[in-house]
Tab-separated table of C-alpha atoms in Angstrom:
chain	number	residue	atom	x	y	z
A	1	MET	CA	93.522	91.670	65.926
A	2	ALA	CA	92.268	88.089	65.976
A	3	ALA	CA	89.805	87.362	68.727
A	4	ALA	CA	91.891	84.357	69.778
A	5	GLU	CA	94.669	86.752	70.788
A	6	LEU	CA	92.535	88.718	73.209
A	7	HIS	CA	93.928	88.275	76.677
A	8	HIS	CA	91.786	88.886	79.735
A	9	PRO	CA	93.392	88.654	83.187
A	10	ASP	CA	91.812	86.253	85.657
A	11	ALA	CA	89.670	88.051	88.215
A	12	ASP	CA	92.112	87.253	91.009
A	13	ARG	CA	94.971	88.790	89.076
A	14	ILE	CA	93.308	92.109	88.430
A	15	ASP	CA	95.622	94.719	89.914
A	16	LEU	CA	94.171	97.817	91.568
A	17	THR	CA	96.953	100.122	90.402
A	18	GLU	CA	96.455	98.992	86.810
A	19	VAL	CA	92.696	99.439	87.084
A	20	LEU	CA	93.110	102.977	88.411
A	21	ALA	CA	95.602	103.810	85.663
A	22	ALA	CA	93.170	102.439	83.086
A	23	LEU	CA	90.309	104.500	84.500
A	24	GLY	CA	92.457	107.603	84.826
A	25	HIS	CA	91.933	108.881	81.294
A	26	PRO	CA	88.940	110.895	80.065
A	27	VAL	CA	88.254	108.721	77.016
A	28	ARG	CA	88.476	105.488	78.968
A	29	MET	CA	86.326	106.933	81.740
A	30	GLU	CA	83.743	107.851	79.115
A	31	ILE	CA	83.836	104.332	77.680
A	32	VAL	CA	83.343	102.785	81.125
A	33	ARG	CA	80.441	105.098	81.909
A	34	THR	CA	78.865	104.338	78.542
A	35	LEU	CA	79.151	100.608	79.189
A	36	ALA	CA	77.818	101.010	82.718
A	37	GLY	CA	74.695	102.616	81.314
A	38	ALA	CA	74.258	100.153	78.435
A	39	PRO	CA	71.559	97.515	78.940
A	40	THR	CA	73.434	94.719	77.137
A	41	GLU	CA	76.716	94.021	75.466
A	42	PHE	CA	77.880	96.878	73.367
A	43	SER	CA	79.590	97.035	70.010
A	44	CYS	CA	83.095	98.463	69.798
A	45	ALA	CA	81.852	100.626	66.961
A	46	LEU	CA	79.527	102.505	69.296
A	47	VAL	CA	81.986	103.779	71.895
A	48	ALA	CA	83.997	106.966	71.669
A	49	GLN	CA	82.606	107.821	68.276
A	50	GLY	CA	84.445	110.667	66.630
A	51	LEU	CA	87.872	109.382	67.628
A	52	PRO	CA	90.140	107.492	65.212
A	53	ARG	CA	89.520	103.758	65.463
A	54	SER	CA	93.203	103.165	66.237
A	55	THR	CA	92.841	105.427	69.253
A	56	VAL	CA	89.701	103.643	70.398
A	57	THR	CA	91.411	100.269	69.910
A	58	HIS	CA	94.294	101.426	72.101
A	59	HIS	CA	92.000	102.560	74.889
A	60	LEU	CA	89.913	99.376	74.733
A	61	ARG	CA	93.043	97.263	74.937
A	62	THR	CA	94.202	99.211	78.010
A	63	LEU	CA	90.836	98.617	79.687
A	64	ARG	CA	90.804	94.934	78.725
A	65	GLU	CA	94.365	94.223	79.844
A	66	ALA	CA	93.671	95.918	83.182
A	67	GLY	CA	90.622	93.692	83.676
A	68	VAL	CA	87.993	96.422	83.415
A	69	ILE	CA	86.171	95.167	80.311
A	70	ARG	CA	85.737	92.003	78.291
A	71	GLN	CA	85.903	92.016	74.528
A	72	SER	CA	84.249	89.054	72.865
A	73	PRO	CA	83.851	88.279	69.167
A	74	ALA	CA	80.370	88.625	67.704
A	75	GLY	CA	80.580	87.811	64.031
A	76	ARG	CA	82.912	90.347	62.486
A	77	LYS	CA	82.604	92.704	65.422
A	78	LEU	CA	83.783	92.751	69.011
A	79	HIS	CA	81.316	93.131	71.809
A	80	LEU	CA	82.218	94.937	74.987
A	81	VAL	CA	81.038	94.372	78.490
A	82	LEU	CA	82.113	95.745	81.858
A	83	ARG	CA	83.517	93.130	84.270
A	84	ARG	CA	81.137	94.353	86.954
A	85	GLN	CA	81.109	91.293	89.185
A	86	ASP	CA	84.874	90.777	89.064
A	87	LEU	CA	85.563	94.423	89.854
A	88	GLU	CA	82.967	94.581	92.608
A	89	ARG	CA	84.346	91.477	94.280
A	90	ARG	CA	87.938	92.663	94.123
A	91	PHE	CA	87.427	96.391	94.749
A	92	PRO	CA	84.009	96.946	96.326
A	93	GLY	CA	82.495	100.302	95.519
A	94	LEU	CA	85.005	101.376	92.899
A	95	LEU	CA	82.751	100.966	89.898
A	96	SER	CA	79.791	102.664	91.543
A	97	LEU	CA	82.081	105.512	92.573
A	98	VAL	CA	83.147	105.956	88.961
A	99	THR	CA	79.711	105.595	87.424
A	100	GLY	CA	77.780	107.160	90.296
A	101	GLU	CA	79.654	110.411	90.037
A	102	PHE	CA	78.440	110.558	86.451
A	103	ALA	CA	74.830	110.014	87.451
A	104	ALA	CA	74.886	112.536	90.286
A	105	PRO	CA	77.580	115.153	89.831
A	106	GLU	CA	78.685	117.227	92.789
A	107	PRO	CA	76.526	120.345	92.960
A	108	ALA	CA	78.325	123.592	92.304
A	109	VAL	CA	79.484	125.260	95.498
A	110	GLY	CA	79.191	128.961	95.986
A	111	PRO	CA	76.840	131.716	97.049
A	112	ALA	CA	73.442	131.843	95.384
A	113	PRO	CA	73.205	134.446	92.636
B	1	MET	CA	110.842	124.907	93.920
B	2	ALA	CA	109.700	127.742	96.116
B	3	ALA	CA	106.892	126.856	98.479
B	4	ALA	CA	104.968	129.891	97.252
B	5	GLU	CA	104.651	128.247	93.843
B	6	LEU	CA	102.991	125.115	95.130
B	7	HIS	CA	99.508	124.912	93.696
B	8	HIS	CA	96.825	122.845	95.402
B	9	PRO	CA	93.420	122.537	93.719
B	10	ASP	CA	90.385	123.533	95.764
B	11	ALA	CA	88.542	120.523	97.119
B	12	ASP	CA	85.576	121.152	94.853
B	13	ARG	CA	87.783	121.164	91.792
B	14	ILE	CA	89.434	117.836	92.460
B	15	ASP	CA	88.726	115.714	89.396
B	16	LEU	CA	88.102	111.996	89.779
B	17	THR	CA	89.813	111.066	86.519
B	18	GLU	CA	92.920	112.979	87.547
B	19	VAL	CA	92.902	111.387	90.995
B	20	LEU	CA	92.665	107.898	89.490
B	21	ALA	CA	95.453	108.679	87.038
B	22	ALA	CA	97.590	109.949	89.909
B	23	LEU	CA	96.920	106.828	91.968
B	24	GLY	CA	97.474	104.534	88.990
B	25	HIS	CA	101.239	104.240	89.336
B	26	PRO	CA	103.093	101.882	91.685
B	27	VAL	CA	105.379	104.540	93.163
B	28	ARG	CA	102.543	106.984	93.771
B	29	MET	CA	100.396	104.235	95.236
B	30	GLU	CA	103.236	103.391	97.603
B	31	ILE	CA	103.568	107.038	98.621
B	32	VAL	CA	99.829	107.297	99.331
B	33	ARG	CA	99.837	104.113	101.383
B	34	THR	CA	102.877	105.309	103.315
B	35	LEU	CA	101.157	108.603	104.098
B	36	ALA	CA	97.941	106.815	105.026
B	37	GLY	CA	99.840	104.824	107.626
B	38	ALA	CA	101.867	107.753	108.948
B	39	PRO	CA	100.694	109.231	112.253
B	40	THR	CA	101.553	112.842	111.380
B	41	GLU	CA	102.848	114.928	108.550
B	42	PHE	CA	105.657	113.277	106.731
B	43	SER	CA	108.864	114.624	105.283
B	44	CYS	CA	109.381	114.429	101.528
B	45	ALA	CA	112.767	112.918	102.248
B	46	LEU	CA	111.169	109.844	103.801
B	47	VAL	CA	108.981	108.656	100.923
B	48	ALA	CA	110.072	106.415	98.088
B	49	GLN	CA	113.604	106.216	99.381
B	50	GLY	CA	115.972	104.648	96.908
B	51	LEU	CA	114.545	106.541	93.945
B	52	PRO	CA	116.241	109.631	92.480
B	53	ARG	CA	114.910	112.777	94.119
B	54	SER	CA	113.896	114.173	90.736
B	55	THR	CA	111.680	111.118	90.245
B	56	VAL	CA	110.156	111.507	93.687
B	57	THR	CA	109.578	115.205	93.060
B	58	HIS	CA	107.745	114.387	89.821
B	59	HIS	CA	105.474	111.863	91.529
B	60	LEU	CA	104.750	114.193	94.448
B	61	ARG	CA	103.838	116.973	92.056
B	62	THR	CA	101.457	114.661	90.194
B	63	LEU	CA	99.770	113.722	93.477
B	64	ARG	CA	99.603	117.337	94.634
B	65	GLU	CA	98.223	118.725	91.381
B	66	ALA	CA	95.561	116.002	91.333
B	67	GLY	CA	94.520	116.981	94.859
B	68	VAL	CA	95.640	113.798	96.605
B	69	ILE	CA	98.285	115.308	98.901
B	70	ARG	CA	99.289	118.639	100.362
B	71	GLN	CA	102.899	119.768	100.442
B	72	SER	CA	103.655	122.453	102.975
B	73	PRO	CA	106.952	124.118	103.829
B	74	ALA	CA	108.560	123.187	107.125
B	75	GLY	CA	111.823	125.033	107.410
B	76	ARG	CA	113.981	123.878	104.547
B	77	LYS	CA	111.877	120.801	103.943
B	78	LEU	CA	108.431	120.073	102.584
B	79	HIS	CA	105.953	118.164	104.664
B	80	LEU	CA	103.425	115.877	103.077
B	81	VAL	CA	99.927	115.025	104.148
B	82	LEU	CA	97.095	113.131	102.495
B	83	ARG	CA	93.977	115.216	101.771
B	84	ARG	CA	91.839	112.623	103.523
B	85	GLN	CA	88.809	114.741	104.293
B	86	ASP	CA	88.662	116.363	100.866
B	87	LEU	CA	88.972	113.023	99.090
B	88	GLU	CA	86.468	111.306	101.351
B	89	ARG	CA	83.927	114.063	100.829
B	90	ARG	CA	84.303	114.107	97.068
B	91	PHE	CA	84.833	110.381	96.428
B	92	PRO	CA	83.596	108.408	99.438
B	93	GLY	CA	85.390	105.126	99.958
B	94	LEU	CA	88.137	105.655	97.418
B	95	LEU	CA	90.935	106.227	99.871
B	96	SER	CA	89.955	103.329	102.094
B	97	LEU	CA	89.743	101.128	99.018
B	98	VAL	CA	93.283	102.078	98.101
B	99	THR	CA	94.754	101.845	101.575
B	100	GLY	CA	92.528	99.020	102.802
B	101	GLU	CA	93.740	96.674	100.117
B	102	PHE	CA	97.195	97.289	101.470
B	103	ALA	CA	96.173	96.457	105.016
B	104	ALA	CA	94.221	93.338	104.075
B	105	PRO	CA	95.428	91.898	100.786
B	106	GLU	CA	93.262	89.423	98.903
B	107	PRO	CA	94.203	85.914	100.087
B	108	ALA	CA	95.989	83.778	97.526
B	109	VAL	CA	93.608	81.604	95.553
B	110	GLY	CA	94.448	78.005	94.796
B	111	PRO	CA	94.460	74.513	96.248
B	112	ALA	CA	96.139	74.029	99.604
B	113	PRO	CA	99.618	72.489	99.313
């Protein structure tokens, strides 16, 4: 896939339903949480390791076309970054809900042993 | 479908990824927004009118199994209700994000005519 072909929707055209559908898959959720915890741009080769690259490519395209991530060429690789500001402006709180749950999972409910 | 067979996940087992996947479809989003704006429990027959009932049944099951709605028998019909409190406790702000966008859509961006 040539970098020139990579389409990213404008921030104002990011659709909530598409974003939720993109996030609503365990692999894509894992990718988003990985990127949320990454200090800088991240290489495509480092997400969802252990899955076939064609599968990873599919999930990254779904996230990119929904407006959740940007993919930008970096030499022969693609770098990934979360579109934090765009998502926060359009859907305040969504990203922190998704990534915050990861950081602080709901405690188990039930009687003490 | 007998009412006795209707499974609803416990609130503490509602999974965010499944909820987002359930919400990430235009018909299901419309159903949720309709229920959010309904004053009381709502009849299955009144949502997503114009679609085949089998399609509506599929979407309602997806929402129910994800923990987004409850379906309860009311005579020969099923009533629907959003699981507002459960969702708000588990994923604060998600439901208002989904339904709030409906109430106050992003203004169109562009130069004035």
